[in-house]
CSV table of C-alpha atoms in Angstrom, one decimal:
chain,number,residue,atom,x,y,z
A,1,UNK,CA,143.7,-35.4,62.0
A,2,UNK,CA,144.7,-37.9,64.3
A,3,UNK,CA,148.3,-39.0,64.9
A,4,UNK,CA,148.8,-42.6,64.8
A,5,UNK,CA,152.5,-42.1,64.8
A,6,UNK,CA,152.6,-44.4,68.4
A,7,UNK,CA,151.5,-47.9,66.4
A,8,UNK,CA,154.6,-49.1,64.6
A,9,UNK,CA,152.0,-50.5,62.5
A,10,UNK,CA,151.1,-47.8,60.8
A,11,UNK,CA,154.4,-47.9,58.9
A,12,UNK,CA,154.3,-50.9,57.1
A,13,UNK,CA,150.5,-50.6,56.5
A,14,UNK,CA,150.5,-46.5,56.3
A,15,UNK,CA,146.2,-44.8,57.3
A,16,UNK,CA,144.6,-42.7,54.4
A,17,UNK,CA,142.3,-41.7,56.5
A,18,UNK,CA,143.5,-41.9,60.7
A,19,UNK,CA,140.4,-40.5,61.7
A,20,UNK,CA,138.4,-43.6,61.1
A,21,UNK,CA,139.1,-47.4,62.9
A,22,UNK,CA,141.4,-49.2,61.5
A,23,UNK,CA,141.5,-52.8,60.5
A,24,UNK,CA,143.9,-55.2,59.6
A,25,UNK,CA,143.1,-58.5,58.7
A,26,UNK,CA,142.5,-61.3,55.8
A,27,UNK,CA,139.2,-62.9,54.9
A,28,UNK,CA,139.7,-66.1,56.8
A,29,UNK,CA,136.6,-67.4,59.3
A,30,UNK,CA,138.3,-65.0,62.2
A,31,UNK,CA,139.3,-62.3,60.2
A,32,UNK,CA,135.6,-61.7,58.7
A,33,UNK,CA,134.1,-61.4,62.2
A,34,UNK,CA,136.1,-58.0,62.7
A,35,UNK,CA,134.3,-56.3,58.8
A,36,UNK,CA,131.2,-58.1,59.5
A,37,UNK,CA,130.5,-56.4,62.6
A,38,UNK,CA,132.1,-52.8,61.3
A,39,UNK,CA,129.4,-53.3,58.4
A,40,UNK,CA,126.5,-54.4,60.2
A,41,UNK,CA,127.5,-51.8,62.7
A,42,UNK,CA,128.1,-49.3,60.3
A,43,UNK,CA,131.5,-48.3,62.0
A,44,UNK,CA,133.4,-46.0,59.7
A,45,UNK,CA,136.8,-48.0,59.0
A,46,UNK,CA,139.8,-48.5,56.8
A,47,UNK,CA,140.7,-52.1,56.0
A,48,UNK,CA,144.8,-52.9,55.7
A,49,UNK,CA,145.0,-56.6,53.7
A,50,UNK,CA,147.6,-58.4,55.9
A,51,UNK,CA,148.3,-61.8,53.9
A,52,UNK,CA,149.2,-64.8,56.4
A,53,UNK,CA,153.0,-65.0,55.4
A,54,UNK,CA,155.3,-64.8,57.9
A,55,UNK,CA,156.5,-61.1,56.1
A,56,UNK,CA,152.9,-59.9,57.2
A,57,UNK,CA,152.0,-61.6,60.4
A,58,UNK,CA,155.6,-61.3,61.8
A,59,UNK,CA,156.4,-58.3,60.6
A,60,UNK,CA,158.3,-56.4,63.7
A,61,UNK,CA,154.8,-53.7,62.6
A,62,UNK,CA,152.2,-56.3,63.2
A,63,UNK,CA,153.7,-57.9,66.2
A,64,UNK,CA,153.9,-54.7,67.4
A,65,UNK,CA,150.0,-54.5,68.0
A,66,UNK,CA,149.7,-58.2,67.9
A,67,UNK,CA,151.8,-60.0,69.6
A,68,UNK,CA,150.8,-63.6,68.9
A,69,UNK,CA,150.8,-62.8,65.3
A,70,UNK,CA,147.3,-63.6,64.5
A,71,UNK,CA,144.6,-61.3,62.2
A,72,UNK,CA,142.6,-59.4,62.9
A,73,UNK,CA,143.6,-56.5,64.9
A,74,UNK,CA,142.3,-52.7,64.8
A,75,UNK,CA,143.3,-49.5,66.3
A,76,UNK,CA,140.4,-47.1,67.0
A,77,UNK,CA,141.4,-43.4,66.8
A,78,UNK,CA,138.7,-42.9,68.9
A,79,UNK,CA,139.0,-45.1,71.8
A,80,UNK,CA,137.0,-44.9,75.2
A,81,UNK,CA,139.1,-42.7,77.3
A,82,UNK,CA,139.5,-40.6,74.1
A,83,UNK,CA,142.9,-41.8,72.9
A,84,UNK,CA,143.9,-43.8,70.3
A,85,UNK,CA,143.5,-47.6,71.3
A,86,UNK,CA,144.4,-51.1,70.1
A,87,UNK,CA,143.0,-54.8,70.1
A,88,UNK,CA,143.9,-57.9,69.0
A,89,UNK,CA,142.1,-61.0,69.5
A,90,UNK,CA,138.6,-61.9,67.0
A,91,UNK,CA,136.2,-62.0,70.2
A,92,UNK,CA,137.6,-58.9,72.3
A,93,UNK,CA,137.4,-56.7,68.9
A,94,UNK,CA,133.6,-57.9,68.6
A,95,UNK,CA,132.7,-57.3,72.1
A,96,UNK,CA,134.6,-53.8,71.7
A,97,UNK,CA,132.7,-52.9,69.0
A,98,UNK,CA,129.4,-54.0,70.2
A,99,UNK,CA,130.4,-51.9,73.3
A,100,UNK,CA,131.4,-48.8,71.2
A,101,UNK,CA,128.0,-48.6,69.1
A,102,UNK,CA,125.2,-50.5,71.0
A,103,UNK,CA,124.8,-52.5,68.7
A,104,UNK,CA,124.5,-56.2,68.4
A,105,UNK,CA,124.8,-57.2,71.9
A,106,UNK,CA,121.3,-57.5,73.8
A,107,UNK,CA,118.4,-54.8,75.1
A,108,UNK,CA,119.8,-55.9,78.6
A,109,UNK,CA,121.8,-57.4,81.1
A,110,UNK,CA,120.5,-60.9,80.5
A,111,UNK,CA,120.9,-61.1,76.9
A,112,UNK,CA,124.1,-59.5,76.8
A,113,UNK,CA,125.4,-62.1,79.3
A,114,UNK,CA,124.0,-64.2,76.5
A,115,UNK,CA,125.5,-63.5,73.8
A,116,UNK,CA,129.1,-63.4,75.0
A,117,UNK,CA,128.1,-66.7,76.3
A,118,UNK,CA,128.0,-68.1,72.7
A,119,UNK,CA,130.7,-66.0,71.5
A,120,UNK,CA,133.0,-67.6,73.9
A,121,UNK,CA,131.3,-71.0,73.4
A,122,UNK,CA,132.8,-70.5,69.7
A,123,UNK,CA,136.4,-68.9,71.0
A,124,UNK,CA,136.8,-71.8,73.1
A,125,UNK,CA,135.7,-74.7,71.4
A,126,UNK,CA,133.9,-74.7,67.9
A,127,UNK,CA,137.0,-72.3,66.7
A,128,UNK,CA,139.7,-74.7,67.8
A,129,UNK,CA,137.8,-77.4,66.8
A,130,UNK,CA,137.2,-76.9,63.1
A,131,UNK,CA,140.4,-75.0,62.5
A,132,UNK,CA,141.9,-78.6,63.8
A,133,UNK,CA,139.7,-80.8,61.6
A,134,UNK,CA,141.0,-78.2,58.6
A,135,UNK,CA,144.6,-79.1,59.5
A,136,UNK,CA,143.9,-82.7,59.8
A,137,UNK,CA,141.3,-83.4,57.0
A,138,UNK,CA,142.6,-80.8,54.1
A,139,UNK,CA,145.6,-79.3,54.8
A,140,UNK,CA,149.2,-81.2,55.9
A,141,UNK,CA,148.1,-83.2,58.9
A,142,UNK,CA,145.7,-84.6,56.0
A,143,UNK,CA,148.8,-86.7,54.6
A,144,UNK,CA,149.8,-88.5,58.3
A,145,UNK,CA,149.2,-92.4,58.1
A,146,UNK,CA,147.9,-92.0,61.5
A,147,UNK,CA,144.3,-90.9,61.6
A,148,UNK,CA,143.3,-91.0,64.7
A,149,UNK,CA,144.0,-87.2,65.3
A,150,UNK,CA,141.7,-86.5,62.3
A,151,UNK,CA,138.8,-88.7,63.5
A,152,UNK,CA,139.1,-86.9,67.3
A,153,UNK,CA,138.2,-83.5,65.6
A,154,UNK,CA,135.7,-84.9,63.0
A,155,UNK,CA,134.1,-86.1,66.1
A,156,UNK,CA,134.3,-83.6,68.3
A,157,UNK,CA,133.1,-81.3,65.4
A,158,UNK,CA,130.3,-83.1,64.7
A,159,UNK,CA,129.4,-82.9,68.7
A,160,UNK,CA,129.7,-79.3,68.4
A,161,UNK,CA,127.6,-78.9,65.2
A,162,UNK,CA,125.0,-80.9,67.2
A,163,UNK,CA,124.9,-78.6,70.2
A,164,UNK,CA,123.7,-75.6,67.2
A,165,UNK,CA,121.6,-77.2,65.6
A,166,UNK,CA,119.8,-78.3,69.0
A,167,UNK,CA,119.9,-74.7,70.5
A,168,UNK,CA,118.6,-73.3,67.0
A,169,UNK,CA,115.7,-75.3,66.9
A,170,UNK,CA,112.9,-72.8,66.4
A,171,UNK,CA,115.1,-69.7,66.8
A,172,UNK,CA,116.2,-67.4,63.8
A,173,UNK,CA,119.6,-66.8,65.7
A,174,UNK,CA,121.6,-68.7,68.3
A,175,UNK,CA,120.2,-66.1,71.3
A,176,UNK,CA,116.4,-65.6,69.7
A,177,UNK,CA,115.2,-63.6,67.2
A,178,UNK,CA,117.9,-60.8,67.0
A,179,UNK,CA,120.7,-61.1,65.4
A,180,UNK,CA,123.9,-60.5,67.4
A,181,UNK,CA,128.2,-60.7,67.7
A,182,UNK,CA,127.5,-64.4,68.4
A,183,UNK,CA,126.4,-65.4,65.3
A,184,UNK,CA,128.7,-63.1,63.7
A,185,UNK,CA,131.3,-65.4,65.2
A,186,UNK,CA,129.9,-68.2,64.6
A,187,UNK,CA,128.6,-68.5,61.3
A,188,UNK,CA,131.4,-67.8,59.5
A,189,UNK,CA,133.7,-71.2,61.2
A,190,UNK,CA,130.5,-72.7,59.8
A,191,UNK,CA,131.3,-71.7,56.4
A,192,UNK,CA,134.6,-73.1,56.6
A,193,UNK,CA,133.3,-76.2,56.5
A,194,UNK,CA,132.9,-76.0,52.6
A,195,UNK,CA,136.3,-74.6,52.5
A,196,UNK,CA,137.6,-77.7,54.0
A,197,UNK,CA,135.8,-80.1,51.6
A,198,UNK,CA,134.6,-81.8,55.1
A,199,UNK,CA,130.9,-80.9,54.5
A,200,UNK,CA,129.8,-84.5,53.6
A,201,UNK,CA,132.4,-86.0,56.5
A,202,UNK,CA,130.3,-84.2,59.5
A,203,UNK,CA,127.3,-84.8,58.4
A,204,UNK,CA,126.4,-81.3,57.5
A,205,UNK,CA,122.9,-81.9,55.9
A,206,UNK,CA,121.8,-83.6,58.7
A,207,UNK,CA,122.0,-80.3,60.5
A,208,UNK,CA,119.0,-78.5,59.3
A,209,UNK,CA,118.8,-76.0,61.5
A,210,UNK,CA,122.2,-75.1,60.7
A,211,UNK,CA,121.7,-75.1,57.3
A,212,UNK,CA,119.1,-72.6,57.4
A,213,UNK,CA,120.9,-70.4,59.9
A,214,UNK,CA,124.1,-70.0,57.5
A,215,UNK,CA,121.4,-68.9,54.5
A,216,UNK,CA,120.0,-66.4,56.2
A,217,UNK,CA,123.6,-65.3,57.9
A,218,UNK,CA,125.0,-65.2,54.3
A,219,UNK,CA,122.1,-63.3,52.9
A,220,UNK,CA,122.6,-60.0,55.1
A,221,UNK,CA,124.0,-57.3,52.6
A,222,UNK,CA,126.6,-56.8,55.5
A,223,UNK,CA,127.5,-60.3,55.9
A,224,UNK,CA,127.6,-60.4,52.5
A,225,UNK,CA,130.6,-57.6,51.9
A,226,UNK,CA,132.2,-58.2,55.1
A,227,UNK,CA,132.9,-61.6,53.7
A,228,UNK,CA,135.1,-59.9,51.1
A,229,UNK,CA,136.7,-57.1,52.8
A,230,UNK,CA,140.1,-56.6,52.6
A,231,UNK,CA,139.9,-57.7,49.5
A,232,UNK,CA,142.6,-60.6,48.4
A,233,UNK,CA,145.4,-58.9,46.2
């Protein structure tokens, strides 16, 4: 059995089974990429539910393994140099795992360059994007007189949506026909749209490439219980 007595972590969210990847997260648009790629990989893990309150995310256990406070992270008992290791950050653990099985990231050089291409193009800008619009069109930055914040992410959200729904244009996924970790990470910040009740405000159904692409995204068995996993208490 393996000892996972090194991550702090393991304390406040204790392994059943320490032989087998662990993941901790919540079922927000980042925290699904992590048990969306374990299922579709079919990685053998353990899911830990850590909630978004402060007595979760800044937990002196969670900081431990992440530092910035953010879900999701994992510790794989079976890391590459064959000791335990641990990640934080939604795109590293995606390109990890992709690494780990060979899965999910290309036949080749080219493609994989690919794919992380888009993966970053949705760490770096669709991400931050939409998660702004959340804050400004649902959540508290929702209730500021000023709305010029709010239009500068509906905008630039709606430029963003645009730049899919060109590059899907006769593809099934965003690098071709297979499907891969960038669509894992970005389908789900696509879904988040509806979340946000901002659907109508971008313009959504004018994106019908997009809308096609999140059907079949949400119609993958995988997709379909990593979008649940941890389950909400």
């Amino acid at each position: 059995m393996t000892d996972l007595s090194a991550f702090p972590i393991t304390k406040k969210w204790p392994a059943q089974n320490p032989d087998v990847l662990q993941l901790y997260s919540f079922p927000t648009p980042n925290g699904v990429k992590a048990s969306i790629a374990l299922e579709e990989m079919g990685i053998p893990y353990e899911a830990h539910l850590v909630t978004l309150a402060d007595a979760d995310v800044k937990s002196p256990e969670f900081l431990s393994l992440n530092p910035n406070n953010k879900i999701p992270a994992i510790i794989d008992p079976n890391g590459p140099d064959g000791t335990p290791i641990g990640l934080f950050e939604s795109g590293a653990i995606l390109i990890y795992l992709a690494e780990k099985s060979g899965k999910l990231l290309g036949n080749n050089a080219t493609e994989r360059a690919q794919i992380i291409q888009w993966v970053m193009f949705q760490m770096g800008g669709l991400g931050p994007m939409l998660g702004q619009l959340g804050f400004f069109y649902k959540f508290a930055g929702s209730e500021w007189e000023d709305k010029r914040p709010m239009e500068r992410y509906l905008n630039e959200g709606k430029r963003l949506l645009n730049v899919l729904n060109l590059e899907l244009a006769g593809k099934e996924w965003i690098t071709g026909s297979e499907f891969s970790i960038a669509d894992i990470a970005i389908a789900p910040w696509l879904r988040a749209l509806d979340f946000y009740g901002a659907k109508e405000a971008i313009g959504w159904e004018e994106h019908g490439n997009l809308v096609d692409y999140l059907k079949r995204f949400e119609a993958r068995p995988a997709v379909q219980t990593g979008l649940v996993t941890p389950p909400r208490d």
